[in-house]
PDB file of C-alpha atoms in Angstrom:
ATOM      1  CA  MET A1101      -0.941  -8.236   1.751  1.00 46.00           C
ATOM      2  CA  SER A1102       2.061  -8.298   4.033  1.00 38.00           C
ATOM      3  CA  VAL A1103       3.106 -11.522   5.691  1.00 42.00           C
ATOM      4  CA  ALA A1104       5.275  -9.530   8.063  1.00 37.00           C
ATOM      5  CA  SER A1105       2.338  -7.396   9.177  1.00 36.00           C
ATOM      6  CA  SER A1106       0.064 -10.420   9.478  1.00 38.00           C
ATOM      7  CA  VAL A1107       2.558 -12.320  11.609  1.00 38.00           C
ATOM      8  CA  LEU A1108       3.278  -9.367  13.857  1.00 38.00           C
ATOM      9  CA  VAL A1109       0.527  -6.752  14.050  1.00 44.00           C
ATOM     10  CA  PRO A1110      -1.820  -5.307  11.435  1.00 68.00           C
ATOM     11  CA  TYR A1111      -0.331  -1.792  11.600  1.00 84.00           C
ATOM     12  CA  ALA A1112       0.125  -1.235   7.892  1.00 87.00           C
ATOM     13  CA  SER A1113      -0.602   1.444   5.311  1.00 93.00           C
ATOM     14  CA  TYR A1114      -1.746   0.804   1.749  1.00 95.00           C
ATOM     15  CA  LEU A1115      -1.258   2.328  -1.686  1.00 97.00           C
ATOM     16  CA  ARG A1116      -4.113   1.191  -3.931  1.00 98.00           C
ATOM     17  CA  VAL A1117      -5.123   1.635  -7.553  1.00 98.00           C
ATOM     18  CA  TYR A1118      -8.790   1.455  -8.570  1.00 98.00           C
ATOM     19  CA  GLU A1119      -9.397   0.885 -12.278  1.00 98.00           C
ATOM     20  CA  PRO A1120     -12.560   1.427 -14.356  1.00 97.00           C
ATOM     21  CA  LEU A1121     -14.362  -1.686 -15.521  1.00 97.00           C
ATOM     22  CA  GLY A1122     -13.187  -1.087 -19.089  1.00 96.00           C
ATOM     23  CA  ALA A1123      -9.606  -1.790 -18.013  1.00 96.00           C
ATOM     24  CA  PHE A1124     -10.413  -5.450 -17.360  1.00 96.00           C
ATOM     25  CA  PRO A1125     -10.782  -8.130 -20.043  1.00 94.00           C
ATOM     26  CA  GLU A1126     -13.788 -10.401 -20.181  1.00 94.00           C
ATOM     27  CA  PRO A1127     -14.917 -12.437 -18.311  1.00 94.00           C
ATOM     28  CA  GLU A1128     -13.273 -10.566 -15.420  1.00 94.00           C
ATOM     29  CA  ARG A1129     -15.011  -7.332 -16.415  1.00 96.00           C
ATOM     30  CA  GLY A1130     -18.414  -8.981 -16.084  1.00 96.00           C
ATOM     31  CA  HIS A1131     -17.442 -10.402 -12.692  1.00 96.00           C
ATOM     32  CA  TRP A1132     -16.501  -6.970 -11.315  1.00 96.00           C
ATOM     33  CA  ALA A1133     -19.558  -5.290 -12.846  1.00 96.00           C
ATOM     34  CA  GLN A1134     -21.814  -7.764 -11.054  1.00 96.00           C
ATOM     35  CA  TYR A1135     -19.703  -7.569  -7.895  1.00 96.00           C
ATOM     36  CA  ALA A1136     -20.013  -3.771  -7.725  1.00 95.00           C
ATOM     37  CA  ARG A1137     -23.814  -4.033  -7.739  1.00 94.00           C
ATOM     38  CA  ARG A1138     -23.830  -5.799  -4.371  1.00 93.00           C
ATOM     39  CA  ALA A1139     -25.607  -4.014  -1.547  1.00 88.00           C
ATOM     40  CA  GLU A1140     -22.447  -4.358   0.563  1.00 88.00           C
ATOM     41  CA  THR A1141     -18.868  -5.162  -0.345  1.00 87.00           C
ATOM     42  CA  PRO A1142     -16.101  -6.244   2.055  1.00 83.00           C
ATOM     43  CA  THR A1143     -14.011  -3.643   3.844  1.00 80.00           C
ATOM     44  CA  ALA A1144     -10.284  -3.445   4.560  1.00 78.00           C
ATOM     45  CA  GLN A1145     -10.986  -4.892   8.005  1.00 75.00           C
ATOM     46  CA  ASP A1146     -12.727  -7.880   6.394  1.00 78.00           C
ATOM     47  CA  GLU A1147      -9.649  -8.495   4.249  1.00 79.00           C
ATOM     48  CA  LEU A1148      -7.388  -8.276   7.289  1.00 73.00           C
ATOM     49  CA  ARG A1149      -9.498 -10.689   9.342  1.00 74.00           C
ATOM     50  CA  ARG A1150      -9.444 -13.253   6.543  1.00 72.00           C
ATOM     51  CA  SER A1151      -5.665 -13.045   6.161  1.00 70.00           C
ATOM     52  CA  LEU A1152      -5.102 -13.396   9.909  1.00 66.00           C
ATOM     53  CA  ALA A1153      -7.424 -16.411  10.014  1.00 65.00           C
ATOM     54  CA  ASP A1154      -5.115 -18.232   7.589  1.00 64.00           C
ATOM     55  CA  LEU A1155      -2.303 -18.050  10.142  1.00 59.00           C
ATOM     56  CA  LEU A1156      -4.252 -19.880  12.846  1.00 57.00           C
ATOM     57  CA  PRO A1157      -3.967 -23.470  11.520  1.00 60.00           C
ATOM     58  CA  THR A1158      -0.911 -25.603  12.242  1.00 60.00           C
ATOM     59  CA  PRO A1159       1.076 -25.331  10.085  1.00 63.00           C
ATOM     60  CA  PRO A1160      -0.121 -21.846   9.043  1.00 66.00           C
ATOM     61  CA  VAL A1161      -1.276 -21.072   5.509  1.00 68.00           C
ATOM     62  CA  PRO A1162       0.792 -18.025   4.451  1.00 71.00           C
ATOM     63  CA  VAL A1163      -0.576 -18.097   0.896  1.00 76.00           C
ATOM     64  CA  PRO A1164      -4.270 -18.815   0.162  1.00 76.00           C
ATOM     65  CA  VAL A1165      -4.939 -21.897  -1.953  1.00 77.00           C
ATOM     66  CA  GLN A1166      -7.274 -19.931  -4.228  1.00 81.00           C
ATOM     67  CA  GLU A1167      -7.037 -16.351  -5.451  1.00 80.00           C
ATOM     68  CA  SER A1168      -9.520 -13.930  -3.929  1.00 85.00           C
ATOM     69  CA  GLY A1169     -12.515 -12.871  -5.993  1.00 91.00           C
ATOM     70  CA  ASP A1170     -13.044  -9.771  -3.861  1.00 93.00           C
ATOM     71  CA  ALA A1171     -12.180  -6.133  -4.470  1.00 95.00           C
ATOM     72  CA  PHE A1172     -12.571  -2.669  -3.026  1.00 95.00           C
ATOM     73  CA  VAL A1173     -15.135  -0.583  -4.906  1.00 96.00           C
ATOM     74  CA  ALA A1174     -15.258   3.195  -5.313  1.00 95.00           C
ATOM     75  CA  TYR A1175     -16.959   5.722  -7.581  1.00 93.00           C
ATOM     76  CA  VAL A1176     -15.336   8.562  -9.523  1.00 91.00           C
ATOM     77  CA  ASP A1177     -17.861  11.011 -10.987  1.00 90.00           C
ATOM     78  CA  GLY A1178     -20.427   8.234 -10.929  1.00 91.00           C
ATOM     79  CA  VAL A1179     -18.127   5.728 -12.657  1.00 93.00           C
ATOM     80  CA  VAL A1180     -17.400   2.437 -10.921  1.00 96.00           C
ATOM     81  CA  VAL A1181     -13.732   1.705 -10.239  1.00 97.00           C
ATOM     82  CA  VAL A1182     -12.449  -1.445  -8.548  1.00 97.00           C
ATOM     83  CA  CYS A1183      -9.273  -2.469  -6.782  1.00 97.00           C
ATOM     84  CA  PRO A1184      -8.922  -6.285  -6.818  1.00 95.00           C
ATOM     85  CA  TRP A1185      -7.486  -7.732  -3.609  1.00 93.00           C
ATOM     86  CA  ARG A1186      -5.338 -10.377  -5.338  1.00 88.00           C
ATOM     87  CA  THR A1187      -4.581 -11.709  -1.863  1.00 83.00           C
ATOM     88  CA  ARG A1188      -2.756 -14.799  -3.083  1.00 82.00           C
ATOM     89  CA  MET A1189      -0.345 -12.898  -5.307  1.00 81.00           C
ATOM     90  CA  ARG A1190       0.338 -10.292  -2.594  1.00 83.00           C
ATOM     91  CA  ALA A1191       1.037 -13.004  -0.043  1.00 79.00           C
ATOM     92  CA  TRP A1192       3.681 -14.496  -2.335  1.00 81.00           C
ATOM     93  CA  LEU A1193       5.223 -11.069  -2.861  1.00 78.00           C
ATOM     94  CA  ALA A1194       5.222 -10.450   0.887  1.00 77.00           C
ATOM     95  CA  LEU A1195       7.032 -13.721   1.514  1.00 75.00           C
ATOM     96  CA  ASP A1196       9.661 -12.752  -1.047  1.00 73.00           C
ATOM     97  CA  GLU A1197      10.025  -9.351   0.586  1.00 70.00           C
ATOM     98  CA  LEU A1198      10.350 -10.898   4.038  1.00 66.00           C
ATOM     99  CA  GLY A1199      13.220 -13.041   2.814  1.00 59.00           C
ATOM    100  CA  ARG A1200      14.978 -10.113   1.155  1.00 57.00           C
ATOM    101  CA  ALA A1201      14.560  -7.941   4.250  1.00 52.00           C
ATOM    102  CA  GLY A1202      16.166 -10.624   6.381  1.00 47.00           C
ATOM    103  CA  GLU A1203      19.191 -10.717   4.085  1.00 47.00           C
ATOM    104  CA  ALA A1204      19.551  -6.944   3.737  1.00 44.00           C
ATOM    105  CA  GLU A1205      18.654  -5.835   7.259  1.00 47.00           C
ATOM    106  CA  PRO A1206      18.934  -8.742   9.708  1.00 44.00           C
ATOM    107  CA  GLY A1207      18.293  -6.475  12.673  1.00 42.00           C
ATOM    108  CA  ARG A1208      15.033  -5.176  11.240  1.00 46.00           C
ATOM    109  CA  SER A1209      13.555  -8.541  10.327  1.00 53.00           C
ATOM    110  CA  LEU A1210      12.179 -11.382  12.408  1.00 57.00           C
ATOM    111  CA  PRO A1211      14.886 -13.431  14.169  1.00 61.00           C
ATOM    112  CA  GLY A1212      15.415 -16.753  12.392  1.00 65.00           C
ATOM    113  CA  PRO A1213      14.041 -18.966  15.197  1.00 70.00           C
ATOM    114  CA  VAL A1214      10.915 -16.799  15.511  1.00 61.00           C
ATOM    115  CA  LEU A1215      10.309 -16.819  11.761  1.00 64.00           C
ATOM    116  CA  ASP A1216      10.823 -20.595  11.596  1.00 67.00           C
ATOM    117  CA  ALA A1217       8.363 -21.123  14.434  1.00 62.00           C
ATOM    118  CA  MET A1218       5.697 -18.974  12.799  1.00 65.00           C
ATOM    119  CA  LEU A1219       6.365 -19.998   9.193  1.00 69.00           C
ATOM    120  CA  PRO A1220       8.372 -23.247   9.099  1.00 68.00           C
ATOM    121  CA  PRO A1221      11.037 -23.499   6.365  1.00 73.00           C
ATOM    122  CA  VAL A1222       9.161 -26.301   4.625  1.00 74.00           C
ATOM    123  CA  VAL A1223       6.068 -24.082   4.390  1.00 72.00           C
ATOM    124  CA  ARG A1224       8.081 -21.178   2.975  1.00 72.00           C
ATOM    125  CA  ALA A1225       9.877 -23.431   0.507  1.00 75.00           C
ATOM    126  CA  GLN A1226       6.602 -24.855  -0.780  1.00 71.00           C
ATOM    127  CA  ALA A1227       5.147 -21.363  -1.155  1.00 70.00           C
ATOM    128  CA  ALA A1228       8.226 -20.213  -3.089  1.00 74.00           C
ATOM    129  CA  ALA A1229       7.976 -23.193  -5.448  1.00 75.00           C
ATOM    130  CA  ASP A1230       4.270 -22.551  -6.014  1.00 71.00           C
ATOM    131  CA  HIS A1231       4.990 -18.877  -6.708  1.00 65.00           C
ATOM    132  CA  GLU A1232       7.663 -19.709  -9.264  1.00 78.00           C
ATOM    133  CA  ARG A1233       5.314 -22.007 -11.173  1.00 79.00           C
ATOM    134  CA  TRP A1234       2.556 -19.365 -11.037  1.00 65.00           C
ATOM    135  CA  ARG A1235       4.878 -16.627 -12.337  1.00 73.00           C
ATOM    136  CA  GLU A1236       5.776 -18.759 -15.337  1.00 78.00           C
ATOM    137  CA  ARG A1237       2.077 -18.870 -16.253  1.00 78.00           C
ATOM    138  CA  ASN A1238       1.407 -15.199 -15.355  1.00 72.00           C
ATOM    139  CA  PRO A1239       4.530 -13.199 -16.271  1.00 70.00           C
ATOM    140  CA  ASP A1240       2.681  -9.866 -16.561  1.00 71.00           C
ATOM    141  CA  ALA A1241       0.697 -10.024 -13.319  1.00 74.00           C
ATOM    142  CA  ARG A1242       1.002  -7.082 -10.928  1.00 83.00           C
ATOM    143  CA  PRO A1243      -0.736  -6.174  -7.664  1.00 92.00           C
ATOM    144  CA  TRP A1244      -3.259  -3.364  -7.362  1.00 95.00           C
ATOM    145  CA  ILE A1245      -2.293  -2.879  -3.705  1.00 95.00           C
ATOM    146  CA  ARG A1246       1.045  -2.130  -2.053  1.00 94.00           C
ATOM    147  CA  THR A1247       1.612  -2.454   1.676  1.00 90.00           C
ATOM    148  CA  ALA A1248       4.045  -0.834   4.112  1.00 89.00           C
ATOM    149  CA  VAL A1249       4.373  -1.902   7.749  1.00 84.00           C
ATOM    150  CA  TRP A1250       4.606   0.678  10.562  1.00 87.00           C
ATOM    151  CA  GLN A1251       5.086   3.567   8.127  1.00 90.00           C
ATOM    152  CA  VAL A1252       3.956   5.370   5.012  1.00 94.00           C
ATOM    153  CA  PRO A1253       6.895   5.513   2.577  1.00 94.00           C
ATOM    154  CA  VAL A1254       7.845   9.115   1.787  1.00 93.00           C
ATOM    155  CA  ARG A1255       7.684   8.441  -1.961  1.00 95.00           C
ATOM    156  CA  TRP A1256       3.962   7.628  -1.674  1.00 97.00           C
ATOM    157  CA  PHE A1257       3.178  11.140  -0.460  1.00 97.00           C
ATOM    158  CA  THR A1258       4.590  12.668  -3.659  1.00 97.00           C
ATOM    159  CA  LEU A1259       1.496  11.433  -5.506  1.00 98.00           C
ATOM    160  CA  PHE A1260      -0.955  13.559  -3.516  1.00 98.00           C
ATOM    161  CA  SER A1261      -1.708  17.129  -2.485  1.00 97.00           C
ATOM    162  CA  ASP A1262      -2.776  18.365   0.929  1.00 97.00           C
ATOM    163  CA  GLU A1263      -6.186  19.319  -0.505  1.00 97.00           C
ATOM    164  CA  GLU A1264      -6.871  15.634  -1.188  1.00 98.00           C
ATOM    165  CA  ARG A1265      -6.369  14.691   2.458  1.00 98.00           C
ATOM    166  CA  GLU A1266      -9.435  13.093   4.083  1.00 97.00           C
ATOM    167  CA  TYR A1267      -9.552  12.657   7.854  1.00 97.00           C
ATOM    168  CA  VAL A1268     -12.664  11.423   9.655  1.00 95.00           C
ATOM    169  CA  PRO A1269     -12.231  10.977  13.430  1.00 93.00           C
ATOM    170  CA  GLY A1270     -13.376   7.698  14.916  1.00 85.00           C
ATOM    171  CA  ASP A1271     -16.634   7.255  16.799  1.00 85.00           C
ATOM    172  CA  PRO A1272     -16.107   4.732  19.651  1.00 82.00           C
ATOM    173  CA  GLU A1273     -19.802   4.682  20.540  1.00 84.00           C
ATOM    174  CA  ARG A1274     -20.681   3.459  17.060  1.00 82.00           C
ATOM    175  CA  GLY A1275     -17.593   1.277  16.762  1.00 76.00           C
ATOM    176  CA  ALA A1276     -16.309   3.362  13.835  1.00 82.00           C
ATOM    177  CA  ALA A1277     -12.532   3.586  13.421  1.00 84.00           C
ATOM    178  CA  PRO A1278     -10.846   6.777  12.177  1.00 91.00           C
ATOM    179  CA  VAL A1279     -10.287   7.124   8.440  1.00 93.00           C
ATOM    180  CA  PHE A1280      -7.214   8.870   7.051  1.00 96.00           C
ATOM    181  CA  ARG A1281      -6.562   8.736   3.333  1.00 97.00           C
ATOM    182  CA  TYR A1282      -5.697  10.607   0.162  1.00 98.00           C
ATOM    183  CA  ARG A1283      -7.287  10.004  -3.244  1.00 98.00           C
ATOM    184  CA  THR A1284      -6.275  11.459  -6.593  1.00 98.00           C
ATOM    185  CA  PRO A1285      -6.784  10.755 -10.320  1.00 97.00           C
ATOM    186  CA  MET A1286      -4.033   8.688 -11.925  1.00 98.00           C
ATOM    187  CA  VAL A1287      -3.091  11.535 -14.271  1.00 97.00           C
ATOM    188  CA  GLN A1288      -2.391  13.804 -11.292  1.00 98.00           C
ATOM    189  CA  ALA A1289      -0.398  11.125  -9.465  1.00 98.00           C
ATOM    190  CA  ARG A1290       1.837  10.555 -12.489  1.00 98.00           C
ATOM    191  CA  ARG A1291       2.320  14.281 -13.059  1.00 98.00           C
ATOM    192  CA  ARG A1292       3.316  14.943  -9.449  1.00 97.00           C
ATOM    193  CA  LEU A1293       5.677  12.002  -9.369  1.00 98.00           C
ATOM    194  CA  ALA A1294       7.395  13.201 -12.553  1.00 97.00           C
ATOM    195  CA  ARG A1295       7.819  16.704 -11.104  1.00 95.00           C
ATOM    196  CA  ALA A1296       9.236  15.315  -7.854  1.00 96.00           C
ATOM    197  CA  LEU A1297      11.659  13.063  -9.692  1.00 95.00           C
ATOM    198  CA  ARG A1298      12.851  15.931 -11.871  1.00 95.00           C
ATOM    199  CA  ALA A1299      13.390  18.195  -8.857  1.00 93.00           C
ATOM    200  CA  LEU A1300      15.351  15.508  -7.006  1.00 93.00           C
ATOM    201  CA  ARG A1301      17.560  14.668  -9.970  1.00 92.00           C
ATOM    202  CA  GLU A1302      18.379  18.345 -10.532  1.00 91.00           C
ATOM    203  CA  SER A1303      19.215  18.898  -6.860  1.00 89.00           C
ATOM    204  CA  ILE A1304      20.802  15.789  -5.381  1.00 85.00           C
ATOM    205  CA  ASP A1305      22.607  12.636  -6.443  1.00 80.00           C
ATOM    206  CA  GLU A1306      20.725   9.477  -7.354  1.00 83.00           C
ATOM    207  CA  GLY A1307      19.791   7.595  -4.216  1.00 85.00           C
ATOM    208  CA  PRO A1308      17.066   5.556  -2.479  1.00 89.00           C
ATOM    209  CA  MET A1309      14.448   8.309  -2.860  1.00 89.00           C
ATOM    210  CA  THR A1310      14.889   8.711  -6.610  1.00 93.00           C
ATOM    211  CA  GLU A1311      15.126   4.949  -7.083  1.00 95.00           C
ATOM    212  CA  GLY A1312      11.917   4.518  -5.104  1.00 95.00           C
ATOM    213  CA  LEU A1313      10.100   7.119  -7.196  1.00 96.00           C
ATOM    214  CA  VAL A1314      11.215   5.450 -10.417  1.00 97.00           C
ATOM    215  CA  GLU A1315       9.964   2.100  -9.161  1.00 96.00           C
ATOM    216  CA  VAL A1316       6.569   3.503  -8.124  1.00 97.00           C
ATOM    217  CA  GLY A1317       6.308   5.308 -11.463  1.00 97.00           C
ATOM    218  CA  ARG A1318       6.859   2.083 -13.369  1.00 96.00           C
ATOM    219  CA  TRP A1319       4.132   0.426 -11.296  1.00 97.00           C
ATOM    220  CA  LEU A1320       1.645   3.225 -11.963  1.00 98.00           C
ATOM    221  CA  GLU A1321       2.293   3.028 -15.707  1.00 97.00           C
ATOM    222  CA  GLU A1322       0.801  -0.469 -15.667  1.00 95.00           C
ATOM    223  CA  PHE A1323      -2.687   0.896 -14.975  1.00 97.00           C
ATOM    224  CA  HIS A1324      -5.490   2.623 -16.855  1.00 96.00           C
ATOM    225  CA  PRO A1325      -5.015   6.422 -17.217  1.00 96.00           C
ATOM    226  CA  ARG A1326      -8.484   7.016 -15.737  1.00 96.00           C
ATOM    227  CA  ALA A1327      -7.712   5.021 -12.600  1.00 97.00           C
ATOM    228  CA  LEU A1328      -7.953   6.338  -9.044  1.00 98.00           C
ATOM    229  CA  VAL A1329      -4.926   6.231  -6.706  1.00 98.00           C
ATOM    230  CA  GLU A1330      -5.487   5.966  -2.958  1.00 98.00           C
ATOM    231  CA  LEU A1331      -3.158   6.165   0.037  1.00 98.00           C
ATOM    232  CA  ASP A1332      -4.851   4.682   3.112  1.00 96.00           C
ATOM    233  CA  TYR A1333      -3.287   4.877   6.587  1.00 95.00           C
ATOM    234  CA  GLY A1334      -5.026   1.574   7.298  1.00 92.00           C
ATOM    235  CA  GLY A1335      -4.163   0.114  10.704  1.00 89.00           C
ATOM    236  CA  LEU A1336      -1.860   3.016  11.569  1.00 92.00           C
ATOM    237  CA  VAL A1337      -4.921   5.008  12.684  1.00 91.00           C
ATOM    238  CA  HIS A1338      -5.073   2.686  15.706  1.00 88.00           C
ATOM    239  CA  VAL A1339      -1.631   3.688  16.990  1.00 88.00           C
ATOM    240  CA  LEU A1340      -1.826   7.412  16.211  1.00 90.00           C
ATOM    241  CA  SER A1341      -3.785   9.678  18.533  1.00 90.00           C
ATOM    242  CA  ALA A1342      -6.603  11.848  17.253  1.00 92.00           C
ATOM    243  CA  GLU A1343      -4.384  14.882  17.866  1.00 93.00           C
ATOM    244  CA  LEU A1344      -1.532  13.461  15.769  1.00 92.00           C
ATOM    245  CA  LEU A1345      -3.883  12.483  12.943  1.00 95.00           C
ATOM    246  CA  ALA A1346      -5.543  15.887  12.909  1.00 95.00           C
ATOM    247  CA  ALA A1347      -2.129  17.578  12.737  1.00 94.00           C
ATOM    248  CA  ASP A1348      -0.646  15.212  10.141  1.00 96.00           C
ATOM    249  CA  ARG A1349       0.174  17.140   6.970  1.00 96.00           C
ATOM    250  CA  SER A1350       2.724  14.726   5.508  1.00 97.00           C
ATOM    251  CA  ALA A1351       1.796  15.279   1.856  1.00 97.00           C
ATOM    252  CA  ALA A1352       2.097  19.035   2.382  1.00 97.00           C
ATOM    253  CA  ASP A1353       5.529  18.598   3.983  1.00 96.00           C
ATOM    254  CA  VAL A1354       6.734  16.512   1.032  1.00 96.00           C
ATOM    255  CA  ALA A1355       5.361  19.009  -1.490  1.00 96.00           C
ATOM    256  CA  GLU A1356       7.006  21.868   0.407  1.00 96.00           C
ATOM    257  CA  GLY A1357      10.342  20.065   0.470  1.00 95.00           C
ATOM    258  CA  ILE A1358      10.248  19.299  -3.249  1.00 95.00           C
ATOM    259  CA  ALA A1359       9.280  22.884  -4.093  1.00 95.00           C
ATOM    260  CA  ALA A1360      12.178  24.123  -1.973  1.00 95.00           C
ATOM    261  CA  LEU A1361      14.594  21.833  -3.783  1.00 92.00           C
ATOM    262  CA  LYS A1362      13.323  23.098  -7.114  1.00 91.00           C
ATOM    263  CA  ASP A1363      13.962  26.676  -5.944  1.00 93.00           C
ATOM    264  CA  GLY A1364      17.431  25.799  -4.700  1.00 92.00           C
ATOM    265  CA  ASP A1365      16.510  26.404  -1.054  1.00 93.00           C
ATOM    266  CA  GLY A1366      18.256  23.516   0.686  1.00 90.00           C
ATOM    267  CA  GLU A1367      17.551  24.857   4.173  1.00 93.00           C
ATOM    268  CA  ALA A1368      13.779  24.978   3.651  1.00 95.00           C
ATOM    269  CA  ALA A1369      13.875  21.514   2.082  1.00 93.00           C
ATOM    270  CA  SER A1370      15.754  20.150   5.113  1.00 93.00           C
ATOM    271  CA  GLU A1371      13.235  21.684   7.502  1.00 94.00           C
ATOM    272  CA  ALA A1372      10.281  20.140   5.668  1.00 94.00           C
ATOM    273  CA  TYR A1373      11.954  16.748   5.496  1.00 91.00           C
ATOM    274  CA  GLY A1374      12.922  17.001   9.177  1.00 92.00           C
ATOM    275  CA  ARG A1375       9.288  17.445  10.214  1.00 92.00           C
ATOM    276  CA  LEU A1376       8.286  14.462   8.131  1.00 92.00           C
ATOM    277  CA  ALA A1377      11.133  12.255   9.322  1.00 90.00           C
ATOM    278  CA  GLU A1378      10.484  13.012  12.993  1.00 90.00           C
ATOM    279  CA  ARG A1379       6.759  12.280  12.650  1.00 89.00           C
ATOM    280  CA  TRP A1380       7.303   8.859  11.079  1.00 89.00           C
ATOM    281  CA  ARG A1381      10.324   7.963  13.205  1.00 86.00           C
ATOM    282  CA  SER A1382       8.100   8.158  16.272  1.00 82.00           C
ATOM    283  CA  VAL A1383       5.587   5.836  14.608  1.00 82.00           C
ATOM    284  CA  ARG A1384       8.207   3.239  13.591  1.00 80.00           C
ATOM    285  CA  ASN A1385       9.642   3.264  17.107  1.00 79.00           C
ATOM    286  CA  LEU A1386       6.300   1.992  18.396  1.00 75.00           C
ATOM    287  CA  GLN A1387       7.027  -1.287  16.593  1.00 69.00           C
ATOM    288  CA  PHE A1388       9.777  -2.039  19.095  1.00 63.00           C
ATOM    289  CA  ALA A1389       7.971  -0.754  22.165  1.00 60.00           C
ATOM    290  CA  ASN A1390       6.522  -3.471  24.197  1.00 48.00           C
TER     291      ASN A1390
END
C-alpha cells in the first residue's frame, strides 16, 4: 500500500509474492485455507477502493486500525498460493517512505503545506508512534507486496522473462480493465536476479541498480522457495494506451541489456537501457501533467 499513491492517484505497480499454505504457521494457515475456498475473493480494485475510503474521513485514517484478513489467491499446478494484503503494515511503511522521500528529494515529494493538509502532522506522528510499538512486538514482519508509484522499477524486471509476460486488452463493454503482468516461480526469480547482479558487478561500479537488486534479493529470501512472484502493472494500465501496452517488452529489454553487459558489449547494453528509460520516462512525466 502506498500512501503517496492513495493521496494522489492510484497509478501504481505492484511486486507480489504468493506463498503456499505450508509456509504459514497455524492458526494462520487454517485461515488462508478456508479463505481460498471462497467462491469469490477480493480483487486489487477492491483493495484500492478500501484504502481510498480511509482517506475520506476528517481527519483521514492513513493506517487502518485493524490488520486486513484478506489476500490475493492464485494456483500453481493446482496448489493454492496466497499473498496476504497486510494493508496496515504497508500503510506504515508507505508513511515512512513518504517522509524519507521528502527529505531526499524535496522536489519529487508533496509540498509541505499540501501534505499537512491531507495528512496533518499530528496524524502522522501518531501513526509513527503506533508503528514503532508494533515493530517492537513484530521485529521479523515483512510485506508480501511492494508498491511503486507512476513506474515499474527497473530492478523488478530482472526477475522475469519475456515469455512470462501476460497482456489481456480491456473490454469497455464488459467493464473489464486491461491486465498486464508477469509471473514466475521463486526459484527462477532468484536465479535471474543473481545472474543480473553478477553481470552488473563485473561490468560497472556499485551503484543504485546493484544496491536495489541486493535489497530485492534479501526480500525474496524471506519467502518459501516454492512461492510465486508476480509483477502487476496495476493502475498503470489506465494511463497507457492499448498500443503502448501491446508493444511493451520491458523485461526483454532488461534481459537484453544484462546479456550485453555480460558479453562486454556496452553499446548494445546502452541501447537496450535507452529504450527502457525512454518508455518509463514518458509514463513518469504524466504524473506532472495536469
